[in-house]
PDB file of C-alpha atoms in Angstrom:
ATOM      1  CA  UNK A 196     129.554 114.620 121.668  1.00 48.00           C
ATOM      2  CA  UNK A 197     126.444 112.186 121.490  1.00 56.00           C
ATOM      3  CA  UNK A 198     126.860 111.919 117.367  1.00 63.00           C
ATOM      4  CA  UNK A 199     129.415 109.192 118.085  1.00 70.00           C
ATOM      5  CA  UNK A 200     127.372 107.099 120.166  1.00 73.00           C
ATOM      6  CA  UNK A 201     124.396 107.057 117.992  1.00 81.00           C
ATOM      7  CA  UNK A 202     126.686 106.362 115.170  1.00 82.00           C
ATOM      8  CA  UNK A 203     128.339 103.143 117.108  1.00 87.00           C
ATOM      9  CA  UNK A 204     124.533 102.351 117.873  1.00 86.00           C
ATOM     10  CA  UNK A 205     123.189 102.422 114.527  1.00 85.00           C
ATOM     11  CA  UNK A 206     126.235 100.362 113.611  1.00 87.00           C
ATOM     12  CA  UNK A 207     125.201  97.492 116.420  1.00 90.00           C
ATOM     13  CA  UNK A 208     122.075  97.831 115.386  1.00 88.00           C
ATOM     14  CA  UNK A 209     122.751  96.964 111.516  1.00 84.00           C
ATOM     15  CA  UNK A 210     124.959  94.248 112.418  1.00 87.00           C
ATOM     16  CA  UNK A 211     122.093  92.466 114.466  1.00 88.00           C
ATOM     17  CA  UNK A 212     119.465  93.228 111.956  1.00 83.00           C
ATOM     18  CA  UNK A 213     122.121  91.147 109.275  1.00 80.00           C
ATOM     19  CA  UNK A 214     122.257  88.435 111.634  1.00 84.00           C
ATOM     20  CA  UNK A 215     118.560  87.886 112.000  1.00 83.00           C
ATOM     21  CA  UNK A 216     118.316  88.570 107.961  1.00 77.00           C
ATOM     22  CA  UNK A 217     120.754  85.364 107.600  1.00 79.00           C
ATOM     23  CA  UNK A 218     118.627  83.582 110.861  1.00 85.00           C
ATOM     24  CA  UNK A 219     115.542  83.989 108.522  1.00 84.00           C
ATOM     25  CA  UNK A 220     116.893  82.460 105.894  1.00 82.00           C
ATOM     26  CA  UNK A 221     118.200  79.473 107.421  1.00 85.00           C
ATOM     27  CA  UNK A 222     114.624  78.812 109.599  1.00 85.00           C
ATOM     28  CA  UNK A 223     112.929  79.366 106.088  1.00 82.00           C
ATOM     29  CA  UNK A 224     115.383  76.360 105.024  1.00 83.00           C
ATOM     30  CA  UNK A 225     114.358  74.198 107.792  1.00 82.00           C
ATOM     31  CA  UNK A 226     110.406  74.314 107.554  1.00 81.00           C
ATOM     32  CA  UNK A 227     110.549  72.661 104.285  1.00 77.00           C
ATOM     33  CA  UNK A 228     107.093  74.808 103.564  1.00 84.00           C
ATOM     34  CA  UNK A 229     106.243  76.525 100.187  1.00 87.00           C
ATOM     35  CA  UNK A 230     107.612  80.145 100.092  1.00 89.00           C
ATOM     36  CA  UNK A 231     104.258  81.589  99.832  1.00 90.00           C
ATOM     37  CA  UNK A 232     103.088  79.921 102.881  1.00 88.00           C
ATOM     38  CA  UNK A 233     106.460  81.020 104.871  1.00 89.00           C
ATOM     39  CA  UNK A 234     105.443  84.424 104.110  1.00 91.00           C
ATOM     40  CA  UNK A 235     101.893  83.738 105.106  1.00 91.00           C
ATOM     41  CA  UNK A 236     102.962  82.820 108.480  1.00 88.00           C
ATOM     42  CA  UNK A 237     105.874  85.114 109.673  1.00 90.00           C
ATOM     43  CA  UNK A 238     103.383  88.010 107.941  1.00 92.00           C
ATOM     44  CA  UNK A 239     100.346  87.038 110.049  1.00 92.00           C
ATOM     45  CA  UNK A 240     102.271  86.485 113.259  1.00 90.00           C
ATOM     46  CA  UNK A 241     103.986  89.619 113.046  1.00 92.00           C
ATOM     47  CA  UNK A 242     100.447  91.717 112.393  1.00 93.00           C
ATOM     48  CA  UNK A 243      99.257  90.453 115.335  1.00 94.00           C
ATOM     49  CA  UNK A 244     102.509  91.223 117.298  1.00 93.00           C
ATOM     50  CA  UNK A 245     102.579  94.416 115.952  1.00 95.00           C
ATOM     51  CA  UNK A 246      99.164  95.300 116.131  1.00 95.00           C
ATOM     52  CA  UNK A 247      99.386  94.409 120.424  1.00 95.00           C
ATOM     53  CA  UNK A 248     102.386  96.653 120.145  1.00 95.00           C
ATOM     54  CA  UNK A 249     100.263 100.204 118.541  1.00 93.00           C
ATOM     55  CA  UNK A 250      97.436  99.238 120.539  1.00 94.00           C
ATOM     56  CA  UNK A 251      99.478  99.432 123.681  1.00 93.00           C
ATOM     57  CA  UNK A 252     101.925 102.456 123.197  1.00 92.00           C
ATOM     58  CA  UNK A 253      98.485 104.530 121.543  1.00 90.00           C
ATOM     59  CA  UNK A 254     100.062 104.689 117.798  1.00 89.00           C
ATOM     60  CA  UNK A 255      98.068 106.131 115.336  1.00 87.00           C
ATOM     61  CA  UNK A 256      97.008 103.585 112.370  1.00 88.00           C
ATOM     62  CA  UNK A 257      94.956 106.253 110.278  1.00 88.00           C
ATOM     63  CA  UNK A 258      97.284 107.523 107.512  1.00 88.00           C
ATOM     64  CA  UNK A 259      97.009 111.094 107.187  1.00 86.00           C
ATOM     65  CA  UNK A 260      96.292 111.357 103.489  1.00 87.00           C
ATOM     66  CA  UNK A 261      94.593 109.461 100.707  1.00 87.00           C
ATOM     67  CA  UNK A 262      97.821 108.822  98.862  1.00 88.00           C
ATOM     68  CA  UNK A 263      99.715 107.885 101.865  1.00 86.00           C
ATOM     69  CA  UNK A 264      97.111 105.205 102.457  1.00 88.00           C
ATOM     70  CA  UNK A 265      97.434 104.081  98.669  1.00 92.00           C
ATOM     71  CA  UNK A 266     101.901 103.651  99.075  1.00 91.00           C
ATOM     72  CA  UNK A 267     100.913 101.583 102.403  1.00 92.00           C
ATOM     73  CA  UNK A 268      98.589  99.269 100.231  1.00 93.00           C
ATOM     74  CA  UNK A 269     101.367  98.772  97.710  1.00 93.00           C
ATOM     75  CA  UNK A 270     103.791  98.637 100.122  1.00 94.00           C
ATOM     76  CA  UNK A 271     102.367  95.309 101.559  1.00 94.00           C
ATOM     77  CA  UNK A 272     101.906  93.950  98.486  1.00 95.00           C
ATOM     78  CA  UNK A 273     105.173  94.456  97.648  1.00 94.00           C
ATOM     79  CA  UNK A 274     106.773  93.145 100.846  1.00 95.00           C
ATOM     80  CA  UNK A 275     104.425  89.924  99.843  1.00 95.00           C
ATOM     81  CA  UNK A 276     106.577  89.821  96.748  1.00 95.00           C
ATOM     82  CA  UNK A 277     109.833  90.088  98.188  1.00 95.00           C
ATOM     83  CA  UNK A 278     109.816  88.081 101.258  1.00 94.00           C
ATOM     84  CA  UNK A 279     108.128  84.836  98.543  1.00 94.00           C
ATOM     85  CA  UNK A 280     110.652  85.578  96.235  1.00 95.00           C
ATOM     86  CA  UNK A 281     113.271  85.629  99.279  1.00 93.00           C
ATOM     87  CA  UNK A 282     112.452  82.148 100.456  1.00 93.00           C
ATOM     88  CA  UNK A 283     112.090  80.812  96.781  1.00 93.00           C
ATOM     89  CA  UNK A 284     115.638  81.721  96.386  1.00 92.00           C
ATOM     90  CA  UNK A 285     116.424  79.610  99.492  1.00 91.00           C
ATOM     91  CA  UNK A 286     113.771  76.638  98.555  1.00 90.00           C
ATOM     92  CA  UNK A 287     115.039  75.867  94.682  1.00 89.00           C
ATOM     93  CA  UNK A 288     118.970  76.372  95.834  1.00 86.00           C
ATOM     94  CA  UNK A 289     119.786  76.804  99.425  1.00 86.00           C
ATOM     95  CA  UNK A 290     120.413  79.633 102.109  1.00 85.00           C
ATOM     96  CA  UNK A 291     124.224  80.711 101.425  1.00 84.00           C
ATOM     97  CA  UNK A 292     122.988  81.741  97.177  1.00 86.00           C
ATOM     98  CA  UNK A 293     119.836  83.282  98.296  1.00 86.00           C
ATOM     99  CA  UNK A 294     121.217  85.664 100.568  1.00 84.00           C
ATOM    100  CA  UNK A 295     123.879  86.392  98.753  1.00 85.00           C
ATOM    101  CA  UNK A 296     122.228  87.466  95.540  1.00 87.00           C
ATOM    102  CA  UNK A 297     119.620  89.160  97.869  1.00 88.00           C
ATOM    103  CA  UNK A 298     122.508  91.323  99.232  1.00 83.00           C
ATOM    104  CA  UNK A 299     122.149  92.596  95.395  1.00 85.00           C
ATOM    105  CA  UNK A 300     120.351  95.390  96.909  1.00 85.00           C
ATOM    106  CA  UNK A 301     122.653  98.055  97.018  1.00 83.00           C
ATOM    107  CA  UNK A 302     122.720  98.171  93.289  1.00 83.00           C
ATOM    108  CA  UNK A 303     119.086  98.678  92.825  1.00 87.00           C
ATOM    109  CA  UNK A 304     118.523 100.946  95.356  1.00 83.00           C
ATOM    110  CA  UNK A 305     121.653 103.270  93.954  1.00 80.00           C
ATOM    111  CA  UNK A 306     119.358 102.917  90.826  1.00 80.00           C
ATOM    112  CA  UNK A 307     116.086 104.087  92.580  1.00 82.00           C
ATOM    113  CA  UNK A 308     117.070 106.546  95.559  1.00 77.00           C
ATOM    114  CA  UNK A 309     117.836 109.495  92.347  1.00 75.00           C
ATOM    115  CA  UNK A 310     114.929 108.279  90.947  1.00 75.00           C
ATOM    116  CA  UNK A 311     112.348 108.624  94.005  1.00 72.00           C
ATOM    117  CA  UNK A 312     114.082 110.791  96.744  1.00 67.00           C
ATOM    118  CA  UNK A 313     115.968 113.100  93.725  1.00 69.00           C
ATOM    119  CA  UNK A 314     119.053 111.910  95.771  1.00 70.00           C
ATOM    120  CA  UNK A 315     122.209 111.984  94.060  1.00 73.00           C
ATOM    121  CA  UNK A 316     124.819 108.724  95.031  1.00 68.00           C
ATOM    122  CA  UNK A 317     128.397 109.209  96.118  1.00 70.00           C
ATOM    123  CA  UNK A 318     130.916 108.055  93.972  1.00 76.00           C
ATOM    124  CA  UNK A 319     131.553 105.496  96.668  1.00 76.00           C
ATOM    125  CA  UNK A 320     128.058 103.908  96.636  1.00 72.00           C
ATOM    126  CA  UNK A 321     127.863 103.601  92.788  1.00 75.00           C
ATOM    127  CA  UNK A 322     131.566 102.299  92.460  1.00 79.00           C
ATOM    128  CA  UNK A 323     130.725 100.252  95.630  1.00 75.00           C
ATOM    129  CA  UNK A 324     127.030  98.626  93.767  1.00 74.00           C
ATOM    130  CA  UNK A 325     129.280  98.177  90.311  1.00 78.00           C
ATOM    131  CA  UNK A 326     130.905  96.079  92.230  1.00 80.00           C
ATOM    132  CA  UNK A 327     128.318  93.620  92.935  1.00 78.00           C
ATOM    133  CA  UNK A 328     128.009  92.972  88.847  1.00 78.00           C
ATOM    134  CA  UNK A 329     130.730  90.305  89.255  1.00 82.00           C
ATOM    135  CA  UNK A 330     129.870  88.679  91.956  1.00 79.00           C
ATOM    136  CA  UNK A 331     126.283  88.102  90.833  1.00 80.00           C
ATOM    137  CA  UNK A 332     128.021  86.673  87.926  1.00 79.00           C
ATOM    138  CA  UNK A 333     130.431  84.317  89.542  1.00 79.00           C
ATOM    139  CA  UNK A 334     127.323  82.984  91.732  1.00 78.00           C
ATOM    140  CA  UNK A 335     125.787  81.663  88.115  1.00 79.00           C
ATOM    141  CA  UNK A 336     126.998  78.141  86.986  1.00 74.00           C
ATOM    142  CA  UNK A 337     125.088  78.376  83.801  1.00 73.00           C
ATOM    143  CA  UNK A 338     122.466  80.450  82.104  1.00 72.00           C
ATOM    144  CA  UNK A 339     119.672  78.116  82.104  1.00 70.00           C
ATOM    145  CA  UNK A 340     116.644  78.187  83.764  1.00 71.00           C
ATOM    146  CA  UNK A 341     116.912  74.406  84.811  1.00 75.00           C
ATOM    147  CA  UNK A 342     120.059  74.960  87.241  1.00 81.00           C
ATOM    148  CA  UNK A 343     118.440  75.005  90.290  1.00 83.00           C
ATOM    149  CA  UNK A 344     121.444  77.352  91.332  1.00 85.00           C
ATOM    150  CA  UNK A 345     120.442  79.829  88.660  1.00 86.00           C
ATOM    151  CA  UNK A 346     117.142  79.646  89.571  1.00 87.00           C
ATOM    152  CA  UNK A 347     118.079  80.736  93.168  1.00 88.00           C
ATOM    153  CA  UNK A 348     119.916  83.351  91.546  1.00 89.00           C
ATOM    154  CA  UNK A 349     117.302  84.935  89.991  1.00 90.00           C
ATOM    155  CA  UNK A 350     114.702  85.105  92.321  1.00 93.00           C
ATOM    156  CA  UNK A 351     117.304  86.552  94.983  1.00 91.00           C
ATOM    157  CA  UNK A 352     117.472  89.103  92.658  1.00 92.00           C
ATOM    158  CA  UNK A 353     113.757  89.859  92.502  1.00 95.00           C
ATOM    159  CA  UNK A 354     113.782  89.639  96.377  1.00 94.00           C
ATOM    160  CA  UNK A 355     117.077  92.614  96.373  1.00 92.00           C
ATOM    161  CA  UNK A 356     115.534  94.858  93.487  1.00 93.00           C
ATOM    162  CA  UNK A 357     111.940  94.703  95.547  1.00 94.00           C
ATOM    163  CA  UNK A 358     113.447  95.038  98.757  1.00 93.00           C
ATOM    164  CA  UNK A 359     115.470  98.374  97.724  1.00 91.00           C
ATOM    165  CA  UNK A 360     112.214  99.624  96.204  1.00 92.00           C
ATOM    166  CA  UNK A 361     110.513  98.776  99.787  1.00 92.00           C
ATOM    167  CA  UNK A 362     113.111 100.228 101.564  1.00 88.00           C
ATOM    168  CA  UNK A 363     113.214 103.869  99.775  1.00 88.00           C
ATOM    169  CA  UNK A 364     109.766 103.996 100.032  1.00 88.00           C
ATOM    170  CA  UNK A 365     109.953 103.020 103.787  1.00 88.00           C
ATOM    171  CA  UNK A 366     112.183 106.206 104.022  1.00 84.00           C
ATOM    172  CA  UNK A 367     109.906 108.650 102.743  1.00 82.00           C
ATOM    173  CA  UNK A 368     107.023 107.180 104.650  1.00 85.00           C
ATOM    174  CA  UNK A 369     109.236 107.254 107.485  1.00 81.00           C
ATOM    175  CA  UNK A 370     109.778 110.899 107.747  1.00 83.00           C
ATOM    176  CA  UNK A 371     105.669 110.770 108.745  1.00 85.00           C
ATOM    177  CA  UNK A 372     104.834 107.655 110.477  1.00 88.00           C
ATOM    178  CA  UNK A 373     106.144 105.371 112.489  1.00 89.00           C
ATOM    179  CA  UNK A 374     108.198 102.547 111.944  1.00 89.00           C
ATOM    180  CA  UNK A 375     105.623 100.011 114.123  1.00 92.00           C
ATOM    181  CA  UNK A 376     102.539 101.881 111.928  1.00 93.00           C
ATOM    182  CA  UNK A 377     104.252 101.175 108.450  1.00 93.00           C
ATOM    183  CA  UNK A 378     105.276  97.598 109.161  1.00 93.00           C
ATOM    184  CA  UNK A 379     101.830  96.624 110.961  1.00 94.00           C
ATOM    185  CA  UNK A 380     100.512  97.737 107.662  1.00 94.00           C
ATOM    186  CA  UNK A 381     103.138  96.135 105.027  1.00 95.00           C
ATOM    187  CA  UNK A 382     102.726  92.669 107.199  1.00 95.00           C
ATOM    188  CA  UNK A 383      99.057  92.885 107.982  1.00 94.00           C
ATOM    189  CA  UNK A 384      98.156  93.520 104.054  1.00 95.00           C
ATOM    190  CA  UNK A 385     101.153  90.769 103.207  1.00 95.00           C
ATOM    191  CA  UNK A 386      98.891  88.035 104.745  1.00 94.00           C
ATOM    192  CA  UNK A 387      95.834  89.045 103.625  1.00 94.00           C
ATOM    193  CA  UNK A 388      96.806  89.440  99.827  1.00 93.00           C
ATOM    194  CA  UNK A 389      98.568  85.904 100.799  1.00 91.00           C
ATOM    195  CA  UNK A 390      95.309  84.266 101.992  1.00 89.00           C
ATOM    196  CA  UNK A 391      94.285  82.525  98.610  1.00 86.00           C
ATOM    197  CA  UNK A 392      97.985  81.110  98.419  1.00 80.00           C
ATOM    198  CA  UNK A 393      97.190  80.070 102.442  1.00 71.00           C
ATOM    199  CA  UNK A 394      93.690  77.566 101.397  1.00 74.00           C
ATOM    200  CA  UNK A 395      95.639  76.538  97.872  1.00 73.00           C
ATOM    201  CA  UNK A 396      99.117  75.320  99.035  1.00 68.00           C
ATOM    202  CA  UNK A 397      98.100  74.574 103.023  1.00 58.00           C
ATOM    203  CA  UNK A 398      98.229  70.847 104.106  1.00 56.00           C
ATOM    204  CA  UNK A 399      98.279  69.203 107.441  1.00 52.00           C
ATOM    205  CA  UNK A 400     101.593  69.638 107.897  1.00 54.00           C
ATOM    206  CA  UNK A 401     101.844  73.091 108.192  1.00 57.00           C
ATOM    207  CA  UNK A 402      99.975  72.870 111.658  1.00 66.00           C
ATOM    208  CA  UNK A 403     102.786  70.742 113.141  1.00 78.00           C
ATOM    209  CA  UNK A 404     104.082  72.496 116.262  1.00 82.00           C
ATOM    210  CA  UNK A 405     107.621  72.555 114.258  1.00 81.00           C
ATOM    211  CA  UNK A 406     106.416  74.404 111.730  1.00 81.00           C
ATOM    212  CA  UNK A 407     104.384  76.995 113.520  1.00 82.00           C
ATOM    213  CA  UNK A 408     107.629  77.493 116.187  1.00 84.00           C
ATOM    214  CA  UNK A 409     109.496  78.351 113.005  1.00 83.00           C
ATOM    215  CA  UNK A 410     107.186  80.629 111.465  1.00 82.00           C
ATOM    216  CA  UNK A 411     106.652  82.381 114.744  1.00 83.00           C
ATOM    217  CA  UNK A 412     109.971  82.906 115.335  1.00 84.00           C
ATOM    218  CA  UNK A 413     110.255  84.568 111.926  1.00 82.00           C
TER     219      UNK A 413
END
């Protein structure tokens, strides 16, 4: 009896993680700040949010083996990657193209989960990521790097392929740790590999009150 509850609950909870996806996208839009520096922020807020958070409910942060420690390392480098490449997307085109070819994800990770978890796609999954080969396509004007649209394009791609590599990772880790221990480590090593980018690209407007409300919120 309680499978169809959880089921209806994982389904609410999907919806509202899409929702704040799209909500990320659209704050990123409105700071006008360099991607890098967007992912500087919402990453350092969100290590100090989510450290608070393990510190109060008594969550572990040691990994429990070397290699373990080494995936969480490359983990936040990677989530460094995606989220810049992410907000690129939205900062050279706009918000509706970079989510879009973000949601390019599926395809990718039916590409990686046989590859990493030796699990074998349905028929449904590989017809349904297939299907996201002509819609990519119809998102591209022209195949030149100087429409800003194909630009977008491409980089919402990098953010969907690395995503779907973070996320099939995040599932094996997952079956271990916690979810609050593996994203206090992909954020908290995000920032710090984004540091450099932080004293390069920073100016006196990114400590407007605007800007630092938006990148909270994110």
């Amino acid at each position: 009896m309680p499978e169809q509850p959880n089921k209806l609950r994982g389904l609410v909870f999907a919806n509202v993680a899409v929702l704040l996806f799209g909500l990320a996208g659209v704050l990123g839009k409105l700071s006008a700040l360099p991607a890098p520096l967007i992912v500087f922020g919402r990453a350092f807020f969100a290590g100090l949010v989510l450290l608070a958070v393990c510190w109060f409910q008594h969550i572990s942060l040691r990994p429990k083996r070397p290699q373990d420690g080494f995936l969480l390392l490359g983990q936040g480098v990677l989530l460094a990657l995606h989220w810049t490449a992410f907000f690129q997307a939205i900062n050279v085109s706009n918000v509706a193209i970079g989510l879009l070819s973000f949601s390019s994800f599926p395809l990718f990770t039916a590409a990686l989960e046989p590859l990493l978890l030796h699990q074998r796609p349905s028929r449904i999954q590989i017809v349904a990521a297939l299907f996201i080969l002509p819609g990519i396509y119809l998102l591209v004007p022209s195949f030149t790097f100087q429409n800003h649209t194909t630009l977008g394009v491409m980089w919402g791609l990098l953010s969907g392929a690395t995503f779907a590599l973070l996320s099939v990772t995040n599932r094996w880790l997952g079956r271990t740790y916690s979810s609050l221990m593996i994203s206090l480590y992909q954020d908290g090593i995000a920032a710090i590999v984004l540091i450099p980018v932080f004293f390069f690209t920073a100016t006196g407007s990114f400590w407007t009150p605007h800007d630092l409300l938006i990148l909270f919120i994110l």
